mmCIF file of C-alpha atoms in Angstrom:
data_model
loop_
_atom_site.group_PDB
_atom_site.id
_atom_site.type_symbol
_atom_site.label_atom_id
_atom_site.label_comp_id
_atom_site.label_asym_id
_atom_site.label_seq_id
_atom_site.Cartn_x
_atom_site.Cartn_y
_atom_site.Cartn_z
ATOM 1 C CA MET A 1 -150.586 133.710 89.965
ATOM 2 C CA LEU A 2 -153.545 131.748 88.704
ATOM 3 C CA GLY A 3 -156.881 132.680 90.184
ATOM 4 C CA VAL A 4 -160.172 130.820 89.843
ATOM 5 C CA THR A 5 -163.432 132.503 90.619
ATOM 6 C CA GLY A 6 -166.280 130.757 92.358
ATOM 7 C CA ILE A 7 -168.414 130.887 89.191
ATOM 8 C CA GLU A 8 -165.695 129.195 87.101
ATOM 9 C CA LEU A 9 -165.341 126.483 89.734
ATOM 10 C CA MET A 10 -169.120 125.902 89.793
ATOM 11 C CA VAL A 11 -169.241 125.599 85.975
ATOM 12 C CA VAL A 12 -166.427 123.017 85.953
ATOM 13 C CA LEU A 13 -168.107 121.011 88.732
ATOM 14 C CA ALA A 14 -171.437 121.135 86.865
ATOM 15 C CA ILE A 15 -169.807 119.807 83.675
ATOM 16 C CA ILE A 16 -168.110 116.995 85.631
ATOM 17 C CA GLY A 17 -171.460 116.127 87.247
ATOM 18 C CA ILE A 18 -173.232 115.972 83.877
ATOM 19 C CA LEU A 19 -170.527 113.734 82.397
ATOM 20 C CA ALA A 20 -170.634 111.421 85.432
ATOM 21 C CA ALA A 21 -174.438 111.149 85.190
ATOM 22 C CA MET A 22 -174.167 110.169 81.519
ATOM 23 C CA ALA A 23 -171.501 107.518 82.255
ATOM 24 C CA ALA A 24 -173.307 105.868 85.204
ATOM 25 C CA PRO A 25 -175.765 103.681 83.199
ATOM 26 C CA SER A 26 -173.005 102.128 81.085
ATOM 27 C CA PHE A 27 -170.944 101.540 84.216
ATOM 28 C CA ASN A 28 -173.872 99.647 85.790
ATOM 29 C CA SER A 29 -174.159 97.350 82.769
ATOM 30 C CA THR A 30 -170.415 96.663 82.970
ATOM 31 C CA ILE A 31 -170.763 95.694 86.622
ATOM 32 C CA GLU A 32 -173.695 93.360 85.817
ATOM 33 C CA ARG A 33 -171.754 91.770 82.966
ATOM 34 C CA GLN A 34 -168.838 91.080 85.333
ATOM 35 C CA ARG A 35 -171.200 89.630 87.954
ATOM 36 C CA VAL A 36 -172.452 87.022 85.474
ATOM 37 C CA ILE A 37 -169.076 86.275 83.870
ATOM 38 C CA LYS A 38 -167.077 85.842 87.111
ATOM 39 C CA PRO A 39 -168.855 82.651 88.322
ATOM 40 C CA ALA A 40 -168.671 81.245 84.787
ATOM 41 C CA GLN A 41 -164.921 81.910 84.659
ATOM 42 C CA ALA A 42 -164.456 80.301 88.078
ATOM 43 C CA LEU A 43 -166.431 77.231 86.988
ATOM 44 C CA LEU A 44 -164.443 77.017 83.760
ATOM 45 C CA ALA A 45 -161.171 77.014 85.723
ATOM 46 C CA ASP A 46 -162.524 74.423 88.175
ATOM 47 C CA LEU A 47 -163.737 72.111 85.383
ATOM 48 C CA ARG A 48 -160.335 72.252 83.733
ATOM 49 C CA TRP A 49 -158.688 71.600 87.095
ATOM 50 C CA ALA A 50 -161.017 68.641 87.781
ATOM 51 C CA ARG A 51 -160.192 67.145 84.391
ATOM 52 C CA GLY A 52 -156.469 67.465 85.103
ATOM 53 C CA GLU A 53 -156.906 65.918 88.554
ATOM 54 C CA ALA A 54 -158.732 62.940 87.024
ATOM 55 C CA ILE A 55 -155.779 62.276 84.752
ATOM 56 C CA LYS A 56 -153.171 62.959 87.455
ATOM 57 C CA ARG A 57 -154.818 60.843 90.184
ATOM 58 C CA ASN A 58 -156.067 58.153 87.783
ATOM 59 C CA LYS A 59 -159.518 58.410 89.375
ATOM 60 C CA LYS A 60 -162.893 59.517 88.123
ATOM 61 C CA ILE A 61 -163.591 63.063 89.303
ATOM 62 C CA ARG A 62 -167.141 64.331 89.658
ATOM 63 C CA VAL A 63 -168.359 67.942 89.596
ATOM 64 C CA THR A 64 -171.832 68.059 91.154
ATOM 65 C CA PHE A 65 -174.190 71.061 91.044
ATOM 66 C CA PHE A 66 -176.765 71.832 93.746
ATOM 67 C CA ASN A 67 -179.475 74.469 93.576
ATOM 68 C CA THR A 68 -181.068 74.283 97.045
ATOM 69 C CA GLU A 69 -180.264 75.426 100.558
ATOM 70 C CA THR A 70 -180.817 71.853 101.720
ATOM 71 C CA ASP A 71 -177.791 70.632 99.764
ATOM 72 C CA CYS A 72 -175.591 73.736 100.073
ATOM 73 C CA GLY A 73 -176.300 74.927 103.607
ATOM 74 C CA SER A 74 -178.511 77.498 105.233
ATOM 75 C CA GLY A 75 -178.655 80.774 103.346
ATOM 76 C CA ILE A 76 -176.700 79.451 100.360
ATOM 77 C CA ALA A 77 -178.760 79.381 97.160
ATOM 78 C CA TRP A 78 -176.447 77.269 94.982
ATOM 79 C CA CYS A 79 -173.111 75.474 95.070
ATOM 80 C CA TYR A 80 -170.986 72.921 93.280
ATOM 81 C CA THR A 81 -168.545 70.357 94.622
ATOM 82 C CA ILE A 82 -165.533 68.600 93.117
ATOM 83 C CA ASP A 83 -164.484 65.212 94.472
ATOM 84 C CA THR A 84 -163.727 61.673 93.430
ATOM 85 C CA ASP A 85 -166.885 60.170 91.974
ATOM 86 C CA PRO A 86 -168.923 58.716 94.869
ATOM 87 C CA ALA A 87 -171.041 56.574 92.540
ATOM 88 C CA LEU A 88 -168.137 54.922 90.767
ATOM 89 C CA SER A 89 -165.279 54.864 93.258
ATOM 90 C CA THR A 90 -164.623 55.375 96.931
ATOM 91 C CA PRO A 91 -164.260 59.079 97.822
ATOM 92 C CA ASP A 92 -160.775 59.617 99.173
ATOM 93 C CA GLY A 93 -161.475 62.813 101.111
ATOM 94 C CA ILE A 94 -158.323 64.359 99.645
ATOM 95 C CA LEU A 95 -159.780 66.330 96.803
ATOM 96 C CA PRO A 96 -163.057 67.879 97.972
ATOM 97 C CA LYS A 97 -163.631 71.449 96.922
ATOM 98 C CA THR A 98 -166.857 73.421 97.261
ATOM 99 C CA VAL A 99 -167.751 76.714 95.612
ATOM 100 C CA ASN A 100 -170.977 78.449 96.594
ATOM 101 C CA ALA A 101 -173.165 81.470 95.942
ATOM 102 C CA ASN A 102 -171.515 83.446 98.745
ATOM 103 C CA ASP A 103 -168.431 83.733 96.521
ATOM 104 C CA PHE A 104 -170.499 85.384 93.769
ATOM 105 C CA PRO A 105 -173.207 87.630 95.243
ATOM 106 C CA GLN A 106 -176.298 88.363 93.152
ATOM 107 C CA SER A 107 -175.644 85.493 90.724
ATOM 108 C CA THR A 108 -177.871 82.440 90.455
ATOM 109 C CA LEU A 109 -177.225 79.001 89.035
ATOM 110 C CA SER A 110 -180.265 78.930 86.774
ATOM 111 C CA ALA A 111 -179.561 75.530 85.181
ATOM 112 C CA ALA A 112 -177.176 72.591 85.347
ATOM 113 C CA THR A 113 -178.176 70.019 82.763
ATOM 114 C CA PHE A 114 -175.973 67.130 81.727
ATOM 115 C CA ALA A 115 -176.472 63.984 79.648
ATOM 116 C CA GLY A 116 -178.719 61.489 81.366
ATOM 117 C CA GLY A 117 -180.735 64.258 83.040
ATOM 118 C CA VAL A 118 -178.296 64.613 85.931
ATOM 119 C CA ALA A 119 -176.785 67.693 87.568
ATOM 120 C CA TYR A 120 -173.182 66.522 87.461
ATOM 121 C CA THR A 121 -170.371 65.625 85.106
ATOM 122 C CA VAL A 122 -167.715 62.969 85.623
ATOM 123 C CA PHE A 123 -164.223 63.158 84.141
ATOM 124 C CA ASP A 124 -162.668 59.807 83.228
ATOM 125 C CA PRO A 125 -158.965 59.389 84.046
ATOM 126 C CA THR A 126 -158.073 57.627 80.818
ATOM 127 C CA ARG A 127 -158.093 60.660 78.547
ATOM 128 C CA GLY A 128 -159.916 63.226 80.647
ATOM 129 C CA ILE A 129 -163.132 62.743 78.690
ATOM 130 C CA SER A 130 -166.474 63.666 80.183
ATOM 131 C CA LEU A 131 -168.797 60.738 80.769
ATOM 132 C CA ASN A 132 -171.776 63.064 80.489
ATOM 133 C CA ASP A 133 -171.544 66.322 78.555
ATOM 134 C CA GLY A 134 -173.778 69.293 79.300
ATOM 135 C CA ALA A 135 -173.877 72.851 80.576
ATOM 136 C CA ALA A 136 -174.329 75.030 83.639
ATOM 137 C CA THR A 137 -175.833 78.502 83.287
ATOM 138 C CA PHE A 138 -175.444 81.487 85.611
ATOM 139 C CA THR A 139 -177.844 84.437 85.595
ATOM 140 C CA VAL A 140 -177.683 87.993 86.914
ATOM 141 C CA ASN A 141 -180.814 90.007 86.192
ATOM 142 C CA ALA A 142 -181.413 89.465 82.450
ATOM 143 C CA GLN A 143 -177.868 88.407 81.531
ATOM 144 C CA ASN A 144 -176.739 84.768 81.226
ATOM 145 C CA ALA A 145 -173.408 82.992 80.905
ATOM 146 C CA SER A 146 -173.137 79.260 80.211
ATOM 147 C CA VAL A 147 -170.234 76.892 80.682
ATOM 148 C CA THR A 148 -170.389 73.787 78.514
ATOM 149 C CA VAL A 149 -168.494 70.528 78.831
ATOM 150 C CA SER A 150 -168.076 68.451 75.659
ATOM 151 C CA THR A 151 -167.828 64.680 75.481
ATOM 152 C CA LEU A 152 -164.080 65.122 75.011
ATOM 153 C CA GLY A 153 -163.935 66.878 78.400
ATOM 154 C CA ARG A 154 -163.300 70.338 77.013
ATOM 155 C CA ALA A 155 -164.982 73.179 78.857
ATOM 156 C CA ARG A 156 -165.748 76.635 77.461
ATOM 157 C CA ILE A 157 -167.841 79.719 78.210
ATOM 158 C CA CYS A 158 -170.580 80.598 75.763
ATOM 159 C CA ASP A 159 -173.740 82.692 75.495
ATOM 160 C CA ALA A 160 -172.162 85.291 77.771
ATOM 161 C CA PRO A 161 -172.180 89.049 77.249
ATOM 162 C CA GLY A 162 -169.084 90.283 75.503
ATOM 163 C CA ASP A 163 -166.871 88.405 73.074
ATOM 164 C CA TYR A 164 -168.028 84.874 73.925
ATOM 165 C CA PRO A 165 -169.439 82.621 71.170
ATOM 166 C CA ALA A 166 -172.933 81.166 71.080
ATOM 167 C CA CYS A 167 -173.379 77.682 72.525
#
């Protein structure tokens, strides 16, 4: 029969505690990295979806970014919406989708800058090109992740922690 004394058990628990204390800081940075990458990945997927919807529906699709509670609702710091372009066509009420800060706690939309100084991009149905290229940047503490949209309508993540390229 295998017997373990109280002293042996205490030594093993002390070693486990020391190892856990050494691993905690790197675990926190991993959590922060995921908190900044998750909204960027969601936006990337939504931009690609919006581009596909523009081609499929043969309508201009607009992704609009808001950074105030006035536009997003009480207690919501930022949001973005996807719908048919209200400036260029009649909204059909079929497509609207809204994503907001409540889906990604502790992240902020620090910038959304597109050609023409606007906070939106429009996908053209002809070839899915973007009528105004630009980028949106999310921030968590000191870490940033940007999602860019090219004139060709291609979206990608850049300047994010990990294996993402520079913008």
